[in-house]
mmCIF file of N, CA and C in Angstrom:
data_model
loop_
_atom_site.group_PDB
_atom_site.id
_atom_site.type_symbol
_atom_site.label_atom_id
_atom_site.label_comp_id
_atom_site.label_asym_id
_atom_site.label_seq_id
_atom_site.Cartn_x
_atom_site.Cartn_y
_atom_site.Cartn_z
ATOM 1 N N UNK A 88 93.264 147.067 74.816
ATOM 2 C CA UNK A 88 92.522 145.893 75.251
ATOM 3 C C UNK A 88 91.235 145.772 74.422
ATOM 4 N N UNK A 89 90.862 144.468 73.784
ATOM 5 C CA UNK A 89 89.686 144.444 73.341
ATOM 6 C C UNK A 89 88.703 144.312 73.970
ATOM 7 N N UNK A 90 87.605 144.660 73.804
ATOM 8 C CA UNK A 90 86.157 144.896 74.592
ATOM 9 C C UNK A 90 84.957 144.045 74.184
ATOM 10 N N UNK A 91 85.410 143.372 72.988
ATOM 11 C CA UNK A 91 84.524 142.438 72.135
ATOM 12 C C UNK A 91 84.982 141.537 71.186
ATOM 13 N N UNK A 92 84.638 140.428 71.192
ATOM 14 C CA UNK A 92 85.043 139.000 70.271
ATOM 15 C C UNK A 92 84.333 139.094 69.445
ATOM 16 N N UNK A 93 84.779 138.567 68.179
ATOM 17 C CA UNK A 93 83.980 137.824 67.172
ATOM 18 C C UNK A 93 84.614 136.634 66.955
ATOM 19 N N UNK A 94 83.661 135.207 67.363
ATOM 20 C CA UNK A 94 83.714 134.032 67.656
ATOM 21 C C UNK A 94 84.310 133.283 66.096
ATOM 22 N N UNK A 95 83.048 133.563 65.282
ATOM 23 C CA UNK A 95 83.160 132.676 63.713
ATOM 24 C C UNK A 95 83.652 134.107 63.121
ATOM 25 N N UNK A 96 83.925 133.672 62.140
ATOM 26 C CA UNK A 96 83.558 134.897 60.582
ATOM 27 C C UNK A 96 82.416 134.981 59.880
ATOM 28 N N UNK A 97 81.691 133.848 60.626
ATOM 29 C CA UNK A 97 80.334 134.079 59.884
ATOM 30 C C UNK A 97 79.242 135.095 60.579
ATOM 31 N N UNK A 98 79.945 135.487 62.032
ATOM 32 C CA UNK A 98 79.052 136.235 62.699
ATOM 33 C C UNK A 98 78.932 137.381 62.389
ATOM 34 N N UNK A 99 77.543 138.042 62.545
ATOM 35 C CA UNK A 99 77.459 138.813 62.593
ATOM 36 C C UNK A 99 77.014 140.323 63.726
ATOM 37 N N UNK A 100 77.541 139.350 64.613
ATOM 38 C CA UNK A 100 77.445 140.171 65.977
ATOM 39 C C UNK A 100 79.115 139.792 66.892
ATOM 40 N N UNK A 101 79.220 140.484 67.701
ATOM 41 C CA UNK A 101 80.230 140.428 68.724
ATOM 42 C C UNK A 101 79.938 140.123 69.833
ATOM 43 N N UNK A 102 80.628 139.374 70.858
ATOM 44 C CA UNK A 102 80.445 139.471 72.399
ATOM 45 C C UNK A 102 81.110 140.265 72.905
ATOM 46 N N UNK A 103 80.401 141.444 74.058
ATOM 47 C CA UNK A 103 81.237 142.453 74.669
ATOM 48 C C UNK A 103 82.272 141.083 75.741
ATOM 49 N N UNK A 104 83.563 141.472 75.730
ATOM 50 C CA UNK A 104 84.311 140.785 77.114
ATOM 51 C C UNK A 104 84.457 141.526 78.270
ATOM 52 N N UNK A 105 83.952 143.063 77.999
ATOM 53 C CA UNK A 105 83.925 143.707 79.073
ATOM 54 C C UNK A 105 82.547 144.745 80.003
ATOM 55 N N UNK A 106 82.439 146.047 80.061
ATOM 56 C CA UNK A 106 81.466 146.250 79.992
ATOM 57 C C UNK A 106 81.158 147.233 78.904
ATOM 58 N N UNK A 107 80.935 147.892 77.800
ATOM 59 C CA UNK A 107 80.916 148.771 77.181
ATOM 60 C C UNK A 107 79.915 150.045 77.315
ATOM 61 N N UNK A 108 80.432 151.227 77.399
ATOM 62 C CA UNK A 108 79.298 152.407 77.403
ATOM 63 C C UNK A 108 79.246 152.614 76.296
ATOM 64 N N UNK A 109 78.199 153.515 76.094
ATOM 65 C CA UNK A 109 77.093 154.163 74.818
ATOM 66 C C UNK A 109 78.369 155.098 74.383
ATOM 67 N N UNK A 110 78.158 154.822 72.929
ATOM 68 C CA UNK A 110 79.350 156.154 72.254
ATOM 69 C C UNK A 110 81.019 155.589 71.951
ATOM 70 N N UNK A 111 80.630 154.327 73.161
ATOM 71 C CA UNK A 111 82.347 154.289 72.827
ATOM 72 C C UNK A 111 82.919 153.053 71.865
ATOM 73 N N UNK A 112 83.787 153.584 71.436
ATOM 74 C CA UNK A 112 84.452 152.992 70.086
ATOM 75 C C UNK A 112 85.675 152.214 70.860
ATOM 76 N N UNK A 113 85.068 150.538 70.364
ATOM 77 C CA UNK A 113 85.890 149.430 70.318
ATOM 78 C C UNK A 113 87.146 148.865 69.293
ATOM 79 N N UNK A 114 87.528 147.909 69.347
ATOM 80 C CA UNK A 114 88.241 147.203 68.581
ATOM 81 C C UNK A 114 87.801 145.889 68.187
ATOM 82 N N UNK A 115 87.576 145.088 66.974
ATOM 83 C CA UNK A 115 87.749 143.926 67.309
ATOM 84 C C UNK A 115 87.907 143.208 66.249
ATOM 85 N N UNK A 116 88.035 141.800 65.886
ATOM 86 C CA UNK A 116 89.142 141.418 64.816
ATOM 87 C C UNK A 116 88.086 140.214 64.034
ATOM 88 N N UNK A 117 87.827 140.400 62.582
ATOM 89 C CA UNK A 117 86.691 139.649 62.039
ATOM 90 C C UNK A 117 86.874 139.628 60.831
ATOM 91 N N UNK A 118 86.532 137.538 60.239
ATOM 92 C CA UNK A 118 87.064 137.239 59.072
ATOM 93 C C UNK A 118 88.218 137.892 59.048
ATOM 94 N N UNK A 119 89.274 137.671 59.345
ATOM 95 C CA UNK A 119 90.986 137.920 59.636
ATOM 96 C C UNK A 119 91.774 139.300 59.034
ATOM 97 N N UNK A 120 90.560 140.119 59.338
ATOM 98 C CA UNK A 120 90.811 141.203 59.361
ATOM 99 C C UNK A 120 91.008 141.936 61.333
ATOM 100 N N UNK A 121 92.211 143.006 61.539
ATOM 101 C CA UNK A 121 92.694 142.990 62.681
ATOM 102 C C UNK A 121 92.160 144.603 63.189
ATOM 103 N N UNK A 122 91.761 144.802 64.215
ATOM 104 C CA UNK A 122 91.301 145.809 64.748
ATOM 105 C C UNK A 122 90.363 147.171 63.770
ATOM 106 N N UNK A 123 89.077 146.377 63.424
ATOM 107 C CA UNK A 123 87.780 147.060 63.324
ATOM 108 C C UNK A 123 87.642 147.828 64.195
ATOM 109 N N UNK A 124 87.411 149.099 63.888
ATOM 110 C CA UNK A 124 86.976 150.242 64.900
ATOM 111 C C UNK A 124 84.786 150.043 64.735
ATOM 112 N N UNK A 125 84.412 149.696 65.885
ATOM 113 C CA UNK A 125 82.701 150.278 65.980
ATOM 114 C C UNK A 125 82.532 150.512 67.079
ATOM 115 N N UNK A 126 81.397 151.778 66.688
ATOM 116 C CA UNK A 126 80.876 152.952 67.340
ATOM 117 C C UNK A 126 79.448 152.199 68.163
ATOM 118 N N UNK A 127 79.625 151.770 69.672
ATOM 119 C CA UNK A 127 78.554 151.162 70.422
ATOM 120 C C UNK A 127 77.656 152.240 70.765
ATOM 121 N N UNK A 128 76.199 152.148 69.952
ATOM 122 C CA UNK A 128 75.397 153.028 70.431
ATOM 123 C C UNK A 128 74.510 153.014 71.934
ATOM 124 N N UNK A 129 74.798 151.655 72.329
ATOM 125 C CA UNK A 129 74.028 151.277 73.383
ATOM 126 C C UNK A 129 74.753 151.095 75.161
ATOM 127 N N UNK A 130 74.602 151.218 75.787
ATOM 128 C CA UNK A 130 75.543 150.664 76.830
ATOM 129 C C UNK A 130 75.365 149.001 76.379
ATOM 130 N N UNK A 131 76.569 148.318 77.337
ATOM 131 C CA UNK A 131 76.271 146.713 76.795
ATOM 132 C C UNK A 131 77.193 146.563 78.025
ATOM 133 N N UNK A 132 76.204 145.063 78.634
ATOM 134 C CA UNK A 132 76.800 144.571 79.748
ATOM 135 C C UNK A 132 77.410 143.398 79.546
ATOM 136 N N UNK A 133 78.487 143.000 79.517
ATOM 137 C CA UNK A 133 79.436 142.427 79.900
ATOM 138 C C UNK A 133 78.641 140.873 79.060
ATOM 139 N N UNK A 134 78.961 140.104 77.631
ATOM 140 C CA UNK A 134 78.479 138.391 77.615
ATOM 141 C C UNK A 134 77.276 138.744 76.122
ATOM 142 N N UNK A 135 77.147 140.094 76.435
ATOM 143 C CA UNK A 135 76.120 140.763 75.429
ATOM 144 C C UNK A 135 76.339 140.668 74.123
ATOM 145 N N UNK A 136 75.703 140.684 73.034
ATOM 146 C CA UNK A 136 76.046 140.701 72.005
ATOM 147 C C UNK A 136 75.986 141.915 71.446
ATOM 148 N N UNK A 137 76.579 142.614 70.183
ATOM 149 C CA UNK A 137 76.676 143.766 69.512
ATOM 150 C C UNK A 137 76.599 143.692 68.067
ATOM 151 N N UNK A 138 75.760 144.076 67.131
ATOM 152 C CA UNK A 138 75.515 144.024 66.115
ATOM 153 C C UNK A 138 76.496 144.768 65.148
ATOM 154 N N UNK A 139 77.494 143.693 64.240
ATOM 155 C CA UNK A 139 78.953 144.535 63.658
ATOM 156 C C UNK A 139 78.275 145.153 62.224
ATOM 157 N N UNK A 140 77.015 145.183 61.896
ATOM 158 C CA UNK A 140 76.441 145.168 60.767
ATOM 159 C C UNK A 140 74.999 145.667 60.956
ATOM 160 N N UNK A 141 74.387 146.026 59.822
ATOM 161 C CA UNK A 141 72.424 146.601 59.734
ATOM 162 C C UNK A 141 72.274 145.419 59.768
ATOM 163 N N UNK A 142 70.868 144.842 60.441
ATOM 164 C CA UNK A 142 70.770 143.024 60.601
ATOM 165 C C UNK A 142 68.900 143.646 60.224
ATOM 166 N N UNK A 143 68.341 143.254 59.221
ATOM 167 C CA UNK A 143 66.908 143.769 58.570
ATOM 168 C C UNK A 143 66.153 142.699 59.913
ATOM 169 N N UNK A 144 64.869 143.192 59.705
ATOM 170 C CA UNK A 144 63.824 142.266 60.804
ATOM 171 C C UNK A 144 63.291 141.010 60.050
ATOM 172 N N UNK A 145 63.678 139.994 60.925
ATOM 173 C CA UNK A 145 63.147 138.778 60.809
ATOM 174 C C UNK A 145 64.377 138.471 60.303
ATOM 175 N N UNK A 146 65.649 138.412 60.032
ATOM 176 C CA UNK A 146 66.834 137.866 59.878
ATOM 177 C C UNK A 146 67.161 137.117 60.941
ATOM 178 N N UNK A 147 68.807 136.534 60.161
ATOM 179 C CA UNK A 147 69.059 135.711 61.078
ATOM 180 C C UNK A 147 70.223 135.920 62.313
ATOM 181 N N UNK A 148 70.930 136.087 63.137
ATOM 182 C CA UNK A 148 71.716 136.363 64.114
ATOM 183 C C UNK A 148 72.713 135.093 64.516
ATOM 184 N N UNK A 149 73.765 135.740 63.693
ATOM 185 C CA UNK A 149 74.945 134.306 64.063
ATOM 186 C C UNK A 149 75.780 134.692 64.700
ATOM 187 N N UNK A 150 75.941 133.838 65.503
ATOM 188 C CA UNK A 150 77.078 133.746 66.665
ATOM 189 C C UNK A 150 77.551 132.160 66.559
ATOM 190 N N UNK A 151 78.930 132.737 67.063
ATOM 191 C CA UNK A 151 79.264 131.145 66.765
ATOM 192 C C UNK A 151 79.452 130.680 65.606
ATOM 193 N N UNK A 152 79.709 131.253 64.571
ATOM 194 C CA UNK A 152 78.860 130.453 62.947
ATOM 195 C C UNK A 152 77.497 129.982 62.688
ATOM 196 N N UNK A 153 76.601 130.430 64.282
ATOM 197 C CA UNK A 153 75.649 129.080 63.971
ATOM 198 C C UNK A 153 74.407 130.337 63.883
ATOM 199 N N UNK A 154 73.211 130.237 63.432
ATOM 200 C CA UNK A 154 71.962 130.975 64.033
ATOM 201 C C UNK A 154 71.431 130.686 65.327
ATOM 202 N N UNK A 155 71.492 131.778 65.714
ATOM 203 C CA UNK A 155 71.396 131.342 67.157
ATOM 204 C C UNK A 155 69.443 132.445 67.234
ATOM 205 N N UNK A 156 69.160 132.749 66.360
ATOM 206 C CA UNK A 156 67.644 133.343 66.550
ATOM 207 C C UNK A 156 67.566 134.043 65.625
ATOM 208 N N UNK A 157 66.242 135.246 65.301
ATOM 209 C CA UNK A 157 66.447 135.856 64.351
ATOM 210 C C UNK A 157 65.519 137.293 65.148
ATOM 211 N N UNK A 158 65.884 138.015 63.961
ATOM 212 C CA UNK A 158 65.755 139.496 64.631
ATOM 213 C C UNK A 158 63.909 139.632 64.869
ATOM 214 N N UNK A 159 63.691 140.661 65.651
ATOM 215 C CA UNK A 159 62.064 140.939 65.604
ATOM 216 C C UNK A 159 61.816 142.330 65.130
ATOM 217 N N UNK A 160 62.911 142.809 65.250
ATOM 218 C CA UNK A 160 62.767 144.471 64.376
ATOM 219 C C UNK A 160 64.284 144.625 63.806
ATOM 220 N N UNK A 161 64.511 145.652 62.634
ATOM 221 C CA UNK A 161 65.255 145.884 62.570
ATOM 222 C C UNK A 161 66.753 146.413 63.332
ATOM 223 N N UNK A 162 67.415 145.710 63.352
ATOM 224 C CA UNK A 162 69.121 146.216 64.045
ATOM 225 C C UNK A 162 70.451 146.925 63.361
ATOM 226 N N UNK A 163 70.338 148.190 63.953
ATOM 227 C CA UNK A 163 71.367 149.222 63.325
ATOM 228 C C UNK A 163 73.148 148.723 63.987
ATOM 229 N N UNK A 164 74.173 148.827 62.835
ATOM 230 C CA UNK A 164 75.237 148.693 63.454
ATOM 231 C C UNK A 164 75.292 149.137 64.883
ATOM 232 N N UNK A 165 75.986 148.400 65.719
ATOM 233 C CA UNK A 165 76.809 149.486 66.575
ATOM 234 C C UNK A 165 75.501 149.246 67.886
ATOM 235 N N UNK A 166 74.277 148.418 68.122
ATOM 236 C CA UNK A 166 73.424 148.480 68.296
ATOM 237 C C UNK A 166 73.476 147.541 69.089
ATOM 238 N N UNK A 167 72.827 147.218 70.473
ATOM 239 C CA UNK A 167 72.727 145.805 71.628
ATOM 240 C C UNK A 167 71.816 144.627 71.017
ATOM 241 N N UNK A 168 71.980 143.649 70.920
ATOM 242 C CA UNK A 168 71.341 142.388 70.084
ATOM 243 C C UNK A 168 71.122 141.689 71.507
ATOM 244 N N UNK A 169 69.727 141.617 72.285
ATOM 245 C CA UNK A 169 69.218 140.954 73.181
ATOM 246 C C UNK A 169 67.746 140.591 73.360
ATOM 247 N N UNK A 170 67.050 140.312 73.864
ATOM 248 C CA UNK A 170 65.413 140.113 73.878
ATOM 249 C C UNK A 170 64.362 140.856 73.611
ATOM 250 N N UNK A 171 64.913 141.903 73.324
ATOM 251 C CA UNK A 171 64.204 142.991 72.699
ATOM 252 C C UNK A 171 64.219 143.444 71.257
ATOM 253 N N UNK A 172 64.757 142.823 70.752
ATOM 254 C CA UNK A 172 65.050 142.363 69.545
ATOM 255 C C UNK A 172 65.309 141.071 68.990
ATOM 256 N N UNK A 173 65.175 140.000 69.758
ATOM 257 C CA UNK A 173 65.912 138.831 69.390
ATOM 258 C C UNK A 173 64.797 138.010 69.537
ATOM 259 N N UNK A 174 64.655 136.815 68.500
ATOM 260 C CA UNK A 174 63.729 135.955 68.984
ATOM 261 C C UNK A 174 64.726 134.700 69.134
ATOM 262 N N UNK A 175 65.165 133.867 69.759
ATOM 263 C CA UNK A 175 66.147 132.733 69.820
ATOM 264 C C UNK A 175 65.207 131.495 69.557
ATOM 265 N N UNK A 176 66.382 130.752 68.388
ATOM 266 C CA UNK A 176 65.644 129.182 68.276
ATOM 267 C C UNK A 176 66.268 128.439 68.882
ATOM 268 N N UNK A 177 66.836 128.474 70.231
ATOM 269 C CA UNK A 177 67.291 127.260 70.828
ATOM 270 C C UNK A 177 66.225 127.174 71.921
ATOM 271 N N UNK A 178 65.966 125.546 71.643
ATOM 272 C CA UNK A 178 65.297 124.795 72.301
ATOM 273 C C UNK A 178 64.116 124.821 71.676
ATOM 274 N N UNK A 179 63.620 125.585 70.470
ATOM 275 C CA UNK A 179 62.939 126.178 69.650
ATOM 276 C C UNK A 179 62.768 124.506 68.536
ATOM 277 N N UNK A 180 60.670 124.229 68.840
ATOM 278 C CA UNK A 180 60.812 122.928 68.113
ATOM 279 C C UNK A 180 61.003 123.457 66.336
ATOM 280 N N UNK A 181 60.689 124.635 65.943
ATOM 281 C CA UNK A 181 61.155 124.836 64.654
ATOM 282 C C UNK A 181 62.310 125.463 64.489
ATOM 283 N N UNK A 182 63.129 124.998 63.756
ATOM 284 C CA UNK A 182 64.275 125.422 63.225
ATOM 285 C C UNK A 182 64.217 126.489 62.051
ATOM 286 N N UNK A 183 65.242 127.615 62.357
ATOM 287 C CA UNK A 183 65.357 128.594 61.443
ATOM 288 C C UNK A 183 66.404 128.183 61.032
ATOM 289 N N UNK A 184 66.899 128.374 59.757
ATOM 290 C CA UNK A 184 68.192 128.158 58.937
ATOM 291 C C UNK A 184 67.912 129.424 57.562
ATOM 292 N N UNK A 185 68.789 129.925 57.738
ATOM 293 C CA UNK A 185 68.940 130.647 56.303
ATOM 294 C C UNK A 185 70.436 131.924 56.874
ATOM 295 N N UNK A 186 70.897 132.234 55.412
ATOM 296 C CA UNK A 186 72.348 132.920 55.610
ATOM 297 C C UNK A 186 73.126 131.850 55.629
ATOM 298 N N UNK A 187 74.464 132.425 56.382
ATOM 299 C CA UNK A 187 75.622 131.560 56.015
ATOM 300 C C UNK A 187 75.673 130.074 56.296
ATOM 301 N N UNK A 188 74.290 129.555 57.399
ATOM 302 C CA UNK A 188 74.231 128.267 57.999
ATOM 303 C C UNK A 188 73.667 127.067 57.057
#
């Protein structure tokens, strides 16, 4: 059973579909390549996102294909991508664009 989506191919994070603990190694299927093995360093609750890649600080965070915010510190693979790291531009009167968007 998979434990995490990747929406676009341009993303660079996953949504857990389930709940994931710290340590444990998922599956999941990106740019049409079929069962990626990564190593979740974080627990992750269930809608969460997961970083499939090193994401540097002040980058951008796509989901969806789209930027959906950009980082505030650096993000290690395998790593929880949420408000503690995330600055989000939605609803955000300046727009970030840069990377694949």
């Amino acid at each position: 059973m998979r434990k995490a989506i990747c929406l676009d191919e341009k993303d660079n994070v996953v949504t857990a579909v389930s709940i994931i603990k710290s340590g444990e190694q998922i599956l999941y299927s990106h740019n049409q390549l079929n069962n990626i093995t990564l190593t979740v360093k974080d627990e992750v609750p269930l809608g969460f996102k997961i970083a499939v890649t090193d994401i540097r600080e002040n980058a951008p965070v796509i989901k969806y294909g789209e930027v959906i915010g950009k980082t505030t510190k650096e993000i290690s693979k395998g790593s929880i991508v949420h408000t503690h790291n995330l600055k989000s531009i939605r609803g955000s009167k300046n727009t970030f664009v840069e990377g694949g968007c």
